[in-house]
Tab-separated table of C-alpha atoms in Angstrom:
chain	number	residue	atom	x	y	z
Q	18	MET	CA	136.441	111.304	55.778
Q	19	THR	CA	138.438	108.630	53.891
Q	20	GLN	CA	138.857	106.058	55.426
Q	21	THR	CA	140.259	101.979	55.014
Q	22	THR	CA	137.487	99.741	53.664
Q	23	GLU	CA	137.330	95.802	54.843
Q	24	THR	CA	134.465	93.877	55.189
Q	25	PRO	CA	134.780	91.070	57.838
Q	26	ALA	CA	134.136	87.214	56.062
Q	27	ALA	CA	131.048	86.023	58.259
Q	28	ALA	CA	130.105	89.431	56.234
Q	29	GLY	CA	130.331	86.725	52.905
Q	30	ARG	CA	132.161	88.965	50.910
Q	31	PRO	CA	135.653	87.306	50.039
Q	32	LYS	CA	139.328	89.459	51.252
Q	33	GLN	CA	140.928	90.529	48.314
Q	34	ASP	CA	144.645	90.368	46.944
Q	35	GLY	CA	146.364	94.305	46.923
Q	36	PRO	CA	146.382	97.419	49.206
Q	37	PRO	CA	143.308	98.319	50.768
Q	38	ARG	CA	141.140	101.027	48.529
Q	39	LEU	CA	140.560	104.816	50.074
Q	40	ARG	CA	137.319	105.352	49.979
Q	41	VAL	CA	134.760	107.321	51.228
Q	42	HIS	CA	132.785	106.089	54.281
Q	43	ARG	CA	129.716	104.402	53.741
Q	44	ALA	CA	128.681	106.351	57.072
Q	45	TRP	CA	129.309	109.771	55.079
Q	46	PHE	CA	126.103	109.247	52.843
Q	47	VAL	CA	124.413	108.128	55.583
Q	48	ALA	CA	125.097	110.958	58.126
Q	49	ALA	CA	124.354	113.111	53.972
Q	50	VAL	CA	120.894	111.356	53.354
Q	51	THR	CA	119.526	112.250	57.434
Q	52	PHE	CA	120.953	115.766	56.509
Q	53	VAL	CA	118.293	115.677	53.559
Q	54	THR	CA	116.098	114.393	55.629
Q	55	ILE	CA	116.018	116.366	57.971
Q	56	ILE	CA	115.820	119.338	56.096
Q	57	GLY	CA	112.681	118.606	54.147
Q	58	ALA	CA	110.661	117.677	57.485
Q	59	ALA	CA	111.975	121.447	58.962
Q	60	ALA	CA	109.819	122.770	57.194
Q	61	PHE	CA	107.353	122.619	59.245
Q	62	ARG	CA	109.283	124.377	62.284
Q	63	SER	CA	109.032	127.368	59.763
Q	64	LEU	CA	105.361	127.891	59.450
Q	65	PRO	CA	103.736	128.533	63.515
Q	66	GLY	CA	105.159	132.011	63.425
Q	67	LEU	CA	104.029	132.964	60.501
Q	68	LEU	CA	100.159	131.222	61.233
Q	69	ILE	CA	100.140	133.523	64.231
Q	70	ASP	CA	98.441	136.297	63.453
Q	71	PRO	CA	97.457	134.856	59.898
Q	72	LEU	CA	94.816	132.224	61.558
Q	73	HIS	CA	94.359	135.626	64.039
Q	74	ASP	CA	92.677	138.002	61.715
Q	75	GLU	CA	90.623	135.163	59.694
Q	76	PHE	CA	88.756	132.854	62.109
Q	77	GLY	CA	89.695	135.613	65.168
Q	78	TRP	CA	91.059	133.241	67.737
Q	79	SER	CA	93.421	135.003	70.812
Q	80	ARG	CA	96.537	134.639	69.966
Q	81	GLY	CA	97.423	132.753	73.134
Q	82	THR	CA	94.713	130.170	71.738
Q	83	ILE	CA	96.764	129.788	69.074
Q	84	GLY	CA	100.378	130.206	70.537
Q	85	ALA	CA	98.287	126.729	72.231
Q	86	ALA	CA	98.348	124.393	69.864
Q	87	VAL	CA	101.494	125.395	68.982
Q	88	SER	CA	103.190	124.688	72.143
Q	89	VAL	CA	100.853	120.942	72.023
Q	90	ASN	CA	102.986	120.502	69.217
Q	91	LEU	CA	106.668	121.054	70.944
Q	92	ALA	CA	105.468	119.614	73.703
Q	93	LEU	CA	104.602	116.937	72.007
Q	94	TYR	CA	108.239	117.026	69.683
Q	95	GLY	CA	109.905	116.293	72.865
Q	96	LEU	CA	107.817	113.716	74.730
Q	97	THR	CA	107.318	111.541	71.426
Q	98	ALA	CA	111.454	111.815	70.717
Q	99	PRO	CA	113.023	109.479	73.851
Q	100	PHE	CA	110.373	106.872	72.384
Q	101	ALA	CA	111.197	106.756	68.925
Q	102	ALA	CA	114.597	106.547	69.900
Q	103	ALA	CA	113.116	103.089	71.112
Q	104	LEU	CA	111.385	102.282	68.528
Q	105	MET	CA	113.617	102.856	66.132
Q	106	ASP	CA	116.366	100.382	67.863
Q	107	ARG	CA	112.655	97.966	67.373
Q	108	PHE	CA	111.773	98.324	64.166
Q	109	GLY	CA	114.607	100.047	62.900
Q	110	ILE	CA	115.748	103.940	61.314
Q	111	ARG	CA	113.398	103.756	57.629
Q	112	ARG	CA	110.449	103.088	59.129
Q	113	VAL	CA	110.032	105.747	61.580
Q	114	VAL	CA	111.794	108.013	59.568
Q	115	ALA	CA	109.404	107.245	57.039
Q	116	ALA	CA	106.308	106.983	59.712
Q	117	ALA	CA	107.129	109.474	61.168
Q	118	LEU	CA	107.289	112.372	57.764
Q	119	THR	CA	103.726	110.348	56.326
Q	120	VAL	CA	102.143	111.340	59.702
Q	121	ILE	CA	103.671	115.222	59.116
Q	122	SER	CA	102.132	115.597	55.751
Q	123	VAL	CA	99.257	114.807	57.086
Q	124	GLY	CA	98.425	117.313	60.276
Q	125	SER	CA	99.853	119.686	57.654
Q	126	LEU	CA	97.384	118.365	54.877
Q	127	LEU	CA	94.752	118.086	56.812
Q	128	THR	CA	95.155	121.978	58.618
Q	129	VAL	CA	93.831	122.927	55.314
Q	130	TRP	CA	90.128	122.603	56.023
Q	131	MET	CA	90.173	123.429	60.038
Q	132	THR	CA	86.816	126.319	61.191
Q	133	ALA	CA	87.497	126.187	64.953
Q	134	ALA	CA	90.763	125.608	67.408
Q	135	TRP	CA	90.075	122.743	67.796
Q	136	GLN	CA	91.160	121.027	64.791
Q	137	LEU	CA	94.223	122.906	64.985
Q	138	MET	CA	95.027	121.871	68.565
Q	139	LEU	CA	94.124	118.289	66.649
Q	140	TYR	CA	95.948	118.224	62.803
Q	141	TRP	CA	98.789	120.628	64.333
Q	142	GLY	CA	99.239	119.531	67.859
Q	143	LEU	CA	99.176	116.707	67.367
Q	144	LEU	CA	99.848	114.301	64.261
Q	145	VAL	CA	102.534	117.115	63.766
Q	146	GLY	CA	103.550	117.213	66.855
Q	147	LEU	CA	103.967	113.123	67.056
Q	148	GLY	CA	104.985	113.265	63.579
Q	149	SER	CA	108.070	115.966	63.769
Q	150	GLY	CA	108.755	114.134	67.542
Q	151	SER	CA	109.359	111.187	65.650
Q	152	MET	CA	112.095	113.896	63.314
Q	153	ALA	CA	113.333	115.075	66.637
Q	154	LEU	CA	117.127	115.205	67.067
Q	155	ALA	CA	117.647	111.815	68.713
Q	156	PHE	CA	116.771	110.539	65.283
Q	157	ALA	CA	120.270	112.360	64.200
Q	158	ALA	CA	121.525	111.266	67.361
Q	159	THR	CA	120.795	107.755	66.337
Q	160	VAL	CA	123.265	107.565	62.867
Q	161	THR	CA	125.765	109.826	65.295
Q	162	ASN	CA	125.931	107.309	67.720
Q	163	ARG	CA	125.694	103.896	65.745
Q	164	TRP	CA	127.231	104.897	62.782
Q	165	PHE	CA	130.567	107.102	63.896
Q	166	THR	CA	133.222	106.192	66.845
Q	167	GLU	CA	135.141	109.195	65.568
Q	168	ARG	CA	134.160	112.587	64.116
Q	169	ARG	CA	130.517	112.594	66.509
Q	170	GLY	CA	130.423	116.234	68.183
Q	171	LEU	CA	131.157	117.765	63.771
Q	172	VAL	CA	128.919	115.156	62.406
Q	173	SER	CA	126.237	115.506	65.277
Q	174	GLY	CA	126.496	119.357	64.895
Q	175	ILE	CA	126.198	118.958	61.104
Q	176	LEU	CA	122.958	117.046	61.023
Q	177	THR	CA	122.148	119.828	63.984
Q	178	ALA	CA	122.812	122.862	61.918
Q	179	ALA	CA	120.168	120.664	58.905
Q	180	SER	CA	117.245	121.506	60.391
Q	181	ALA	CA	118.290	125.544	60.580
Q	182	SER	CA	119.472	124.727	56.987
Q	183	GLY	CA	115.803	124.420	55.815
Q	184	GLN	CA	114.659	127.026	58.592
Q	185	LEU	CA	116.871	129.300	55.981
Q	186	ILE	CA	115.519	127.328	52.631
Q	187	PHE	CA	112.147	126.931	53.142
Q	188	LEU	CA	111.436	130.358	55.606
Q	189	PRO	CA	111.515	133.052	53.003
Q	190	LEU	CA	109.269	130.968	50.367
Q	191	LEU	CA	106.406	129.995	53.845
Q	192	SER	CA	106.374	133.943	54.281
Q	193	TRP	CA	106.260	135.089	50.709
Q	194	THR	CA	103.426	132.504	50.297
Q	195	VAL	CA	101.374	134.012	52.714
Q	196	THR	CA	101.572	137.827	52.780
Q	197	ARG	CA	101.015	137.227	49.301
Q	198	TYR	CA	98.091	134.100	48.965
Q	199	ASP	CA	97.649	132.873	52.160
Q	200	TRP	CA	97.900	130.699	54.564
Q	201	ARG	CA	96.926	126.983	53.003
Q	202	PRO	CA	99.451	127.339	50.262
Q	203	ALA	CA	101.958	127.747	52.477
Q	204	ALA	CA	100.595	124.212	54.921
Q	205	VAL	CA	100.853	122.936	51.614
Q	206	THR	CA	103.662	122.992	50.493
Q	207	VAL	CA	104.964	121.679	54.174
Q	208	ALA	CA	102.837	118.979	53.221
Q	209	LEU	CA	104.727	118.348	50.470
Q	210	ALA	CA	107.789	119.157	51.492
Q	211	ALA	CA	107.565	116.159	54.310
Q	212	LEU	CA	105.976	113.676	51.849
Q	213	ALA	CA	108.755	114.714	49.092
Q	214	VAL	CA	111.948	112.977	51.299
Q	215	VAL	CA	110.334	109.614	51.932
Q	216	PRO	CA	111.289	108.009	48.765
Q	217	PHE	CA	115.149	109.425	49.972
Q	218	VAL	CA	114.654	107.502	53.624
Q	219	TRP	CA	113.106	104.263	52.857
Q	220	LEU	CA	115.195	103.572	49.602
Q	221	LEU	CA	118.777	104.855	50.991
Q	222	LEU	CA	119.128	105.536	53.870
Q	223	ARG	CA	120.070	101.876	55.897
Q	224	ASP	CA	120.001	100.699	59.954
Q	225	HIS	CA	123.030	100.400	60.818
Q	226	PRO	CA	126.469	99.494	59.623
Q	227	ALA	CA	126.987	95.749	59.773
Q	228	ASP	CA	123.478	95.955	57.117
Q	229	VAL	CA	126.434	97.114	54.547
Q	230	GLY	CA	128.923	95.312	55.417
Q	231	GLN	CA	131.256	97.670	56.578
Q	232	LYS	CA	132.403	98.466	60.459
Q	233	PRO	CA	131.336	102.457	62.028
Q	234	TYR	CA	132.902	105.143	60.761
Q	235	GLY	CA	136.386	105.407	63.449
Q	236	ALA	CA	135.932	101.398	64.506
Q	237	THR	CA	138.614	99.892	65.084
Q	238	GLU	CA	136.330	95.644	65.366
Q	239	PHE	CA	133.399	94.671	63.373
Q	240	VAL	CA	130.101	95.313	65.105
Q	241	PRO	CA	127.272	92.914	64.617
Q	242	LYS	CA	124.318	94.605	63.917
Q	243	PRO	CA	122.248	94.438	68.029
Q	244	ALA	CA	119.357	92.382	67.349
Q	245	PRO	CA	116.312	94.494	68.251
Q	246	VAL	CA	115.765	95.312	71.083
Q	247	GLN	CA	111.252	94.167	72.804
Q	248	GLY	CA	109.696	96.793	74.690
Q	249	ALA	CA	110.288	99.719	73.555
Q	250	ALA	CA	108.050	102.218	75.750
Q	251	ARG	CA	109.534	99.937	78.499
Q	252	ARG	CA	113.247	100.112	77.534
Q	253	THR	CA	111.965	103.568	77.588
Q	254	LEU	CA	110.870	104.680	80.677
Q	255	ARG	CA	112.900	102.424	82.519
Q	256	VAL	CA	115.387	104.004	81.183
Q	257	LEU	CA	114.433	107.677	82.529
Q	258	ALA	CA	113.677	105.171	85.893
Q	259	SER	CA	117.526	105.436	86.374
Q	260	ALA	CA	118.583	108.164	84.788
Q	261	VAL	CA	116.202	110.620	87.241
Q	262	ARG	CA	117.957	108.794	90.003
Q	263	THR	CA	121.622	111.295	89.433
Q	264	GLY	CA	122.462	114.590	88.906
Q	265	PRO	CA	123.345	115.581	86.061
Q	266	PHE	CA	120.545	113.700	84.341
Q	267	TRP	CA	117.631	117.366	85.582
Q	268	LEU	CA	120.603	119.683	85.486
Q	269	LEU	CA	121.292	118.712	81.848
Q	270	ALA	CA	117.277	118.130	81.750
Q	271	GLY	CA	117.032	122.400	83.002
Q	272	THR	CA	119.719	123.493	80.703
Q	273	PHE	CA	117.921	122.257	77.778
Q	274	ALA	CA	114.808	123.303	79.003
Q	275	ILE	CA	115.524	126.506	78.987
Q	276	CYS	CA	117.042	126.132	75.176
Q	277	GLY	CA	114.137	125.712	74.144
Q	278	ALA	CA	112.619	128.767	76.439
Q	279	SER	CA	114.390	131.216	74.217
Q	280	THR	CA	115.012	129.415	70.915
Q	281	ASN	CA	112.059	127.638	69.627
Q	282	GLY	CA	109.030	128.984	72.060
Q	283	LEU	CA	110.351	132.695	72.019
Q	284	VAL	CA	112.578	133.852	68.190
Q	285	GLN	CA	110.646	130.676	66.670
Q	286	THR	CA	107.716	131.432	67.310
Q	287	HIS	CA	107.319	134.963	68.262
Q	288	PHE	CA	109.939	137.432	66.418
Q	289	VAL	CA	108.044	137.384	62.954
Q	290	PRO	CA	104.448	138.491	65.152
Q	291	ALA	CA	107.197	141.091	67.897
Q	292	ALA	CA	108.703	142.472	64.627
Q	293	HIS	CA	105.704	142.995	62.793
Q	294	ASP	CA	104.271	145.198	66.631
Q	295	HIS	CA	106.590	147.909	66.017
Q	296	GLY	CA	106.235	148.342	61.540
Q	297	MET	CA	108.475	145.561	60.350
Q	298	PRO	CA	107.520	144.050	57.154
Q	299	VAL	CA	107.015	140.406	57.538
Q	300	THR	CA	108.146	139.742	54.628
Q	301	ALA	CA	112.025	141.568	56.055
Q	302	ALA	CA	111.390	139.906	59.305
Q	303	ALA	CA	111.161	136.752	58.422
Q	304	SER	CA	113.964	137.161	56.136
Q	305	LEU	CA	116.011	138.056	59.545
Q	306	LEU	CA	114.927	134.610	61.060
Q	307	ALA	CA	115.962	132.721	58.205
Q	308	VAL	CA	119.089	134.638	58.360
Q	309	ILE	CA	119.742	133.016	61.860
Q	310	GLY	CA	119.613	129.723	60.532
Q	311	VAL	CA	122.611	130.810	58.438
Q	312	PHE	CA	124.631	131.355	60.851
Q	313	ASP	CA	123.568	128.990	63.292
Q	314	VAL	CA	124.572	126.644	60.538
Q	315	VAL	CA	127.750	127.904	60.707
Q	316	GLY	CA	127.588	127.985	64.724
Q	317	THR	CA	126.401	124.472	65.286
Q	318	ILE	CA	128.929	122.797	63.221
Q	319	ALA	CA	131.447	125.081	64.360
Q	320	SER	CA	129.886	123.765	68.259
Q	321	GLY	CA	130.317	120.356	66.771
Q	322	TRP	CA	134.060	121.098	66.083
Q	323	PHE	CA	134.246	122.147	69.317
Q	324	THR	CA	132.966	119.341	71.215
Q	325	ASP	CA	135.130	117.022	69.764
Q	326	ARG	CA	138.433	119.039	71.552
Q	327	PHE	CA	137.297	120.927	74.885
Q	328	GLU	CA	135.118	120.839	77.434
Q	329	ALA	CA	131.749	120.670	76.839
Q	330	ARG	CA	129.974	121.485	80.815
Q	331	ARG	CA	132.003	124.848	80.216
Q	332	LEU	CA	131.229	124.831	76.229
Q	333	LEU	CA	127.380	125.261	77.488
Q	334	ALA	CA	128.178	128.046	80.328
Q	335	VAL	CA	129.283	130.216	77.346
Q	336	TYR	CA	126.852	128.867	75.027
Q	337	TYR	CA	123.351	130.099	77.821
Q	338	ALA	CA	125.438	133.774	79.062
Q	339	LEU	CA	125.863	135.004	75.198
Q	340	ARG	CA	122.654	133.848	74.749
Q	341	GLY	CA	120.749	135.231	77.351
Q	342	VAL	CA	123.729	138.692	76.810
Q	343	SER	CA	121.831	138.978	73.466
Q	344	LEU	CA	118.088	138.181	74.246
Q	345	LEU	CA	118.689	141.754	76.992
Q	346	PHE	CA	119.270	143.984	74.048
Q	347	LEU	CA	116.757	142.757	72.142
Q	348	PRO	CA	113.797	144.566	72.654
Q	349	MET	CA	115.783	147.792	72.012
Q	350	LEU	CA	116.842	147.022	68.949
Q	351	LEU	CA	113.094	145.960	67.260
Q	352	ALA	CA	112.352	148.948	64.502
Q	353	PRO	CA	109.332	149.376	61.490
Q	354	SER	CA	113.268	148.938	59.375
Q	355	VAL	CA	116.048	146.830	60.188
Q	356	HIS	CA	119.799	148.652	61.696
Q	357	PRO	CA	122.682	147.558	61.345
Q	358	PRO	CA	122.667	147.058	65.297
Q	359	MET	CA	119.873	144.535	64.544
Q	360	ILE	CA	121.850	142.660	61.803
Q	361	PHE	CA	125.242	142.480	64.490
Q	362	PHE	CA	121.512	140.965	67.022
Q	363	ILE	CA	121.287	138.454	64.543
Q	364	VAL	CA	124.278	137.164	63.096
Q	365	PHE	CA	125.285	137.313	66.932
Q	366	TYR	CA	122.476	135.312	68.083
Q	367	GLY	CA	122.222	132.481	65.197
Q	368	LEU	CA	125.984	131.990	65.459
Q	369	ASP	CA	124.395	130.391	69.345
Q	370	TRP	CA	121.274	128.943	68.098
Q	371	VAL	CA	121.422	125.794	68.475
Q	372	ALA	CA	125.100	125.631	69.141
Q	373	THR	CA	124.032	123.436	72.847
Q	374	VAL	CA	123.120	120.349	71.064
Q	375	PRO	CA	127.084	119.047	69.941
Q	376	PRO	CA	128.052	120.095	74.204
Q	377	THR	CA	124.025	118.295	74.933
Q	378	LEU	CA	125.085	114.930	73.688
Q	379	ALA	CA	128.291	114.758	74.499
Q	380	LEU	CA	127.399	114.808	78.150
Q	381	CYS	CA	124.954	112.490	77.687
Q	382	ARG	CA	127.310	109.680	76.334
Q	383	GLU	CA	130.117	110.602	78.528
Q	384	HIS	CA	127.415	110.118	81.731
Q	385	TYR	CA	124.541	107.176	80.181
Q	386	GLY	CA	126.565	105.662	77.426
Q	387	GLU	CA	125.329	102.513	75.008
Q	388	ASP	CA	122.138	104.799	76.206
Q	389	SER	CA	122.734	107.745	76.002
Q	390	ALA	CA	119.921	107.818	72.785
Q	391	ILE	CA	116.675	107.485	75.133
Q	392	VAL	CA	118.139	109.621	77.836
Q	393	PHE	CA	119.351	112.359	75.021
Q	394	GLY	CA	115.303	111.523	74.037
Q	395	TRP	CA	114.296	112.559	77.405
Q	396	VAL	CA	116.469	115.259	76.980
Q	397	LEU	CA	115.226	116.796	74.718
Q	398	ALA	CA	111.535	116.165	75.558
Q	399	SER	CA	112.123	118.664	78.500
Q	400	HIS	CA	113.511	121.483	75.685
Q	401	GLN	CA	110.000	121.020	73.980
Q	402	VAL	CA	108.407	121.255	77.204
Q	403	GLY	CA	110.140	124.748	77.864
Q	404	ALA	CA	109.597	125.210	74.437
Q	405	ALA	CA	105.840	124.688	74.673
Q	406	LEU	CA	105.326	127.230	78.114
Q	407	VAL	CA	106.971	129.945	76.515
Q	408	ALA	CA	105.850	129.266	72.622
Q	409	PHE	CA	101.895	130.175	75.028
Q	410	LEU	CA	102.819	131.907	77.697
Q	411	GLY	CA	104.231	134.789	74.950
Q	412	GLY	CA	101.125	134.754	73.321
Q	413	VAL	CA	99.330	135.366	76.566
Q	414	ALA	CA	101.799	137.946	77.762
Q	415	ARG	CA	101.189	139.651	74.204
Q	416	ASP	CA	97.865	140.040	74.910
Q	417	ALA	CA	97.819	141.279	78.283
Q	418	PHE	CA	99.985	143.880	77.874
Q	419	GLY	CA	100.801	144.560	74.447
Q	420	SER	CA	104.298	144.103	73.557
Q	421	TYR	CA	106.567	140.710	74.411
Q	422	ASP	CA	108.779	142.974	76.544
Q	423	VAL	CA	108.735	141.445	79.514
Q	424	VAL	CA	109.125	137.597	77.458
Q	425	TRP	CA	112.826	138.978	76.257
Q	426	TYR	CA	113.794	140.149	79.697
Q	427	GLY	CA	112.832	137.128	81.536
Q	428	SER	CA	114.258	134.805	78.598
Q	429	GLY	CA	117.818	136.235	79.600
Q	430	ALA	CA	117.372	135.406	82.889
Q	431	LEU	CA	116.570	131.870	82.232
Q	432	CYS	CA	120.038	131.594	79.849
Q	433	ALA	CA	121.826	133.645	83.062
Q	434	ALA	CA	120.262	130.268	85.287
Q	435	ALA	CA	121.466	128.130	82.496
Q	436	ALA	CA	124.688	128.740	82.286
Q	437	LEU	CA	125.327	128.388	85.956
Q	438	MET	CA	123.529	125.399	85.398
Q	439	ALA	CA	126.258	123.300	83.239
Q	440	LEU	CA	129.984	124.758	85.172
Q	441	VAL	CA	127.480	122.547	88.360
Q	442	ILE	CA	127.953	119.318	85.810
Q	443	ARG	CA	130.294	116.882	87.223
Q	444	ARG	CA	133.154	115.676	84.994
Q	445	ARG	CA	132.350	111.741	84.241
Q	446	PRO	CA	135.729	109.005	83.484
Q	447	ALA	CA	136.036	108.458	79.515
Q	448	VAL	CA	134.047	105.983	79.145
Q	449	ALA	CA	135.888	103.460	76.861
Q	450	THR	CA	134.470	103.190	73.116
Q	451	GLY	CA	130.876	99.504	72.767
Q	452	SER	CA	130.899	100.036	76.665
Q	453	PRO	CA	127.736	101.151	78.476
Q	454	ALA	CA	127.382	103.391	81.058
Q	455	PRO	CA	126.068	102.812	84.460
Q	456	ALA	CA	122.904	105.234	83.684
Q	457	ALA	CA	122.547	104.841	87.566
Q	458	ALA	CA	125.726	106.961	88.216
Q	459	ALA	CA	126.437	109.425	91.205
Q	460	ALA	CA	125.803	112.486	90.339
């Protein structure tokens, strides 16, 4: 992680005599701040699964109604991401992320005073959804693309793992708070956690290596900071219009929709109430979900390392196939207590939770070049649409059938389809660093 850093003459700093100094590149500090930021924002992603039963008991709202609010949140989380990536090119990373964290905090705090289901839709669905969408993985993709030309797979894996780390930190705390006190103190905790990260973002995060007179990590030449891109919304839609004419986009969007359906929409939202249906205490089920976060960190960082060395589409096929197998076995493992087969599932599934992100990012960079962060934002939108559908349909299935079994089996079958779709993605010749790959390239 050390690299000789030399500020170009254009940066206004004269060269010094003597051998160059070796020190940690500023890119790693930016990555560290991004990691902490995503951890702080991950609190809001730990809460929805803990709210279903308390809101159902207090207000009498059906699980389908509560799931619909979670669906709005998840859908906006994805649909906002590509526009947020373009806004970062227009206004800078710091401003967009600081504003997003503030919106998350306000939305979460307002839920404390809600009395009707439409307010849950507005506060948690709309406000937190919009704010979280601007803090989505497109944020990690933008930081990775700007600050690194080497170790991109590893860095994207580390930043993706930050969300799991946040889940590991906040989920046990929030579940204990909900069980011992009420869901309202948990909502306040989420609001304060998001707000606490804002000073770190504003004071420590930088938009581009040129802001501090450095080259991106691993670059051989100094990269000037590009001018702000006007018309962020138009550019976002233009990139989408170009990408939808290519085969890889639809395959990546399809596989990532299934990824969202089988993680955020299914396990993150419905695992705790499903385990509780079988007699498992909420705190125990939430702890298992947090343990998934532990192994997710390991699996995602390892996936980033693999992505730097192996073919991304084959990695995706393996990840989806293994995830599908694990979900098919889950209904047989749910019980009132935690037993060794359940622990094995938690470890196995956790290693695969978001291991799909680094190879998906790599394929976006391979096929779409400089537009890859925005294209990945649209791919992420499909991820959240898939998550939103299953978050809603999972609640409806539980109301209709009295269990979640049909949802587990259906998600396992979808993962098998995603494995086949990943193998269909064609390879594209490597693109030189800094040169755009035309989004309209044939599949």
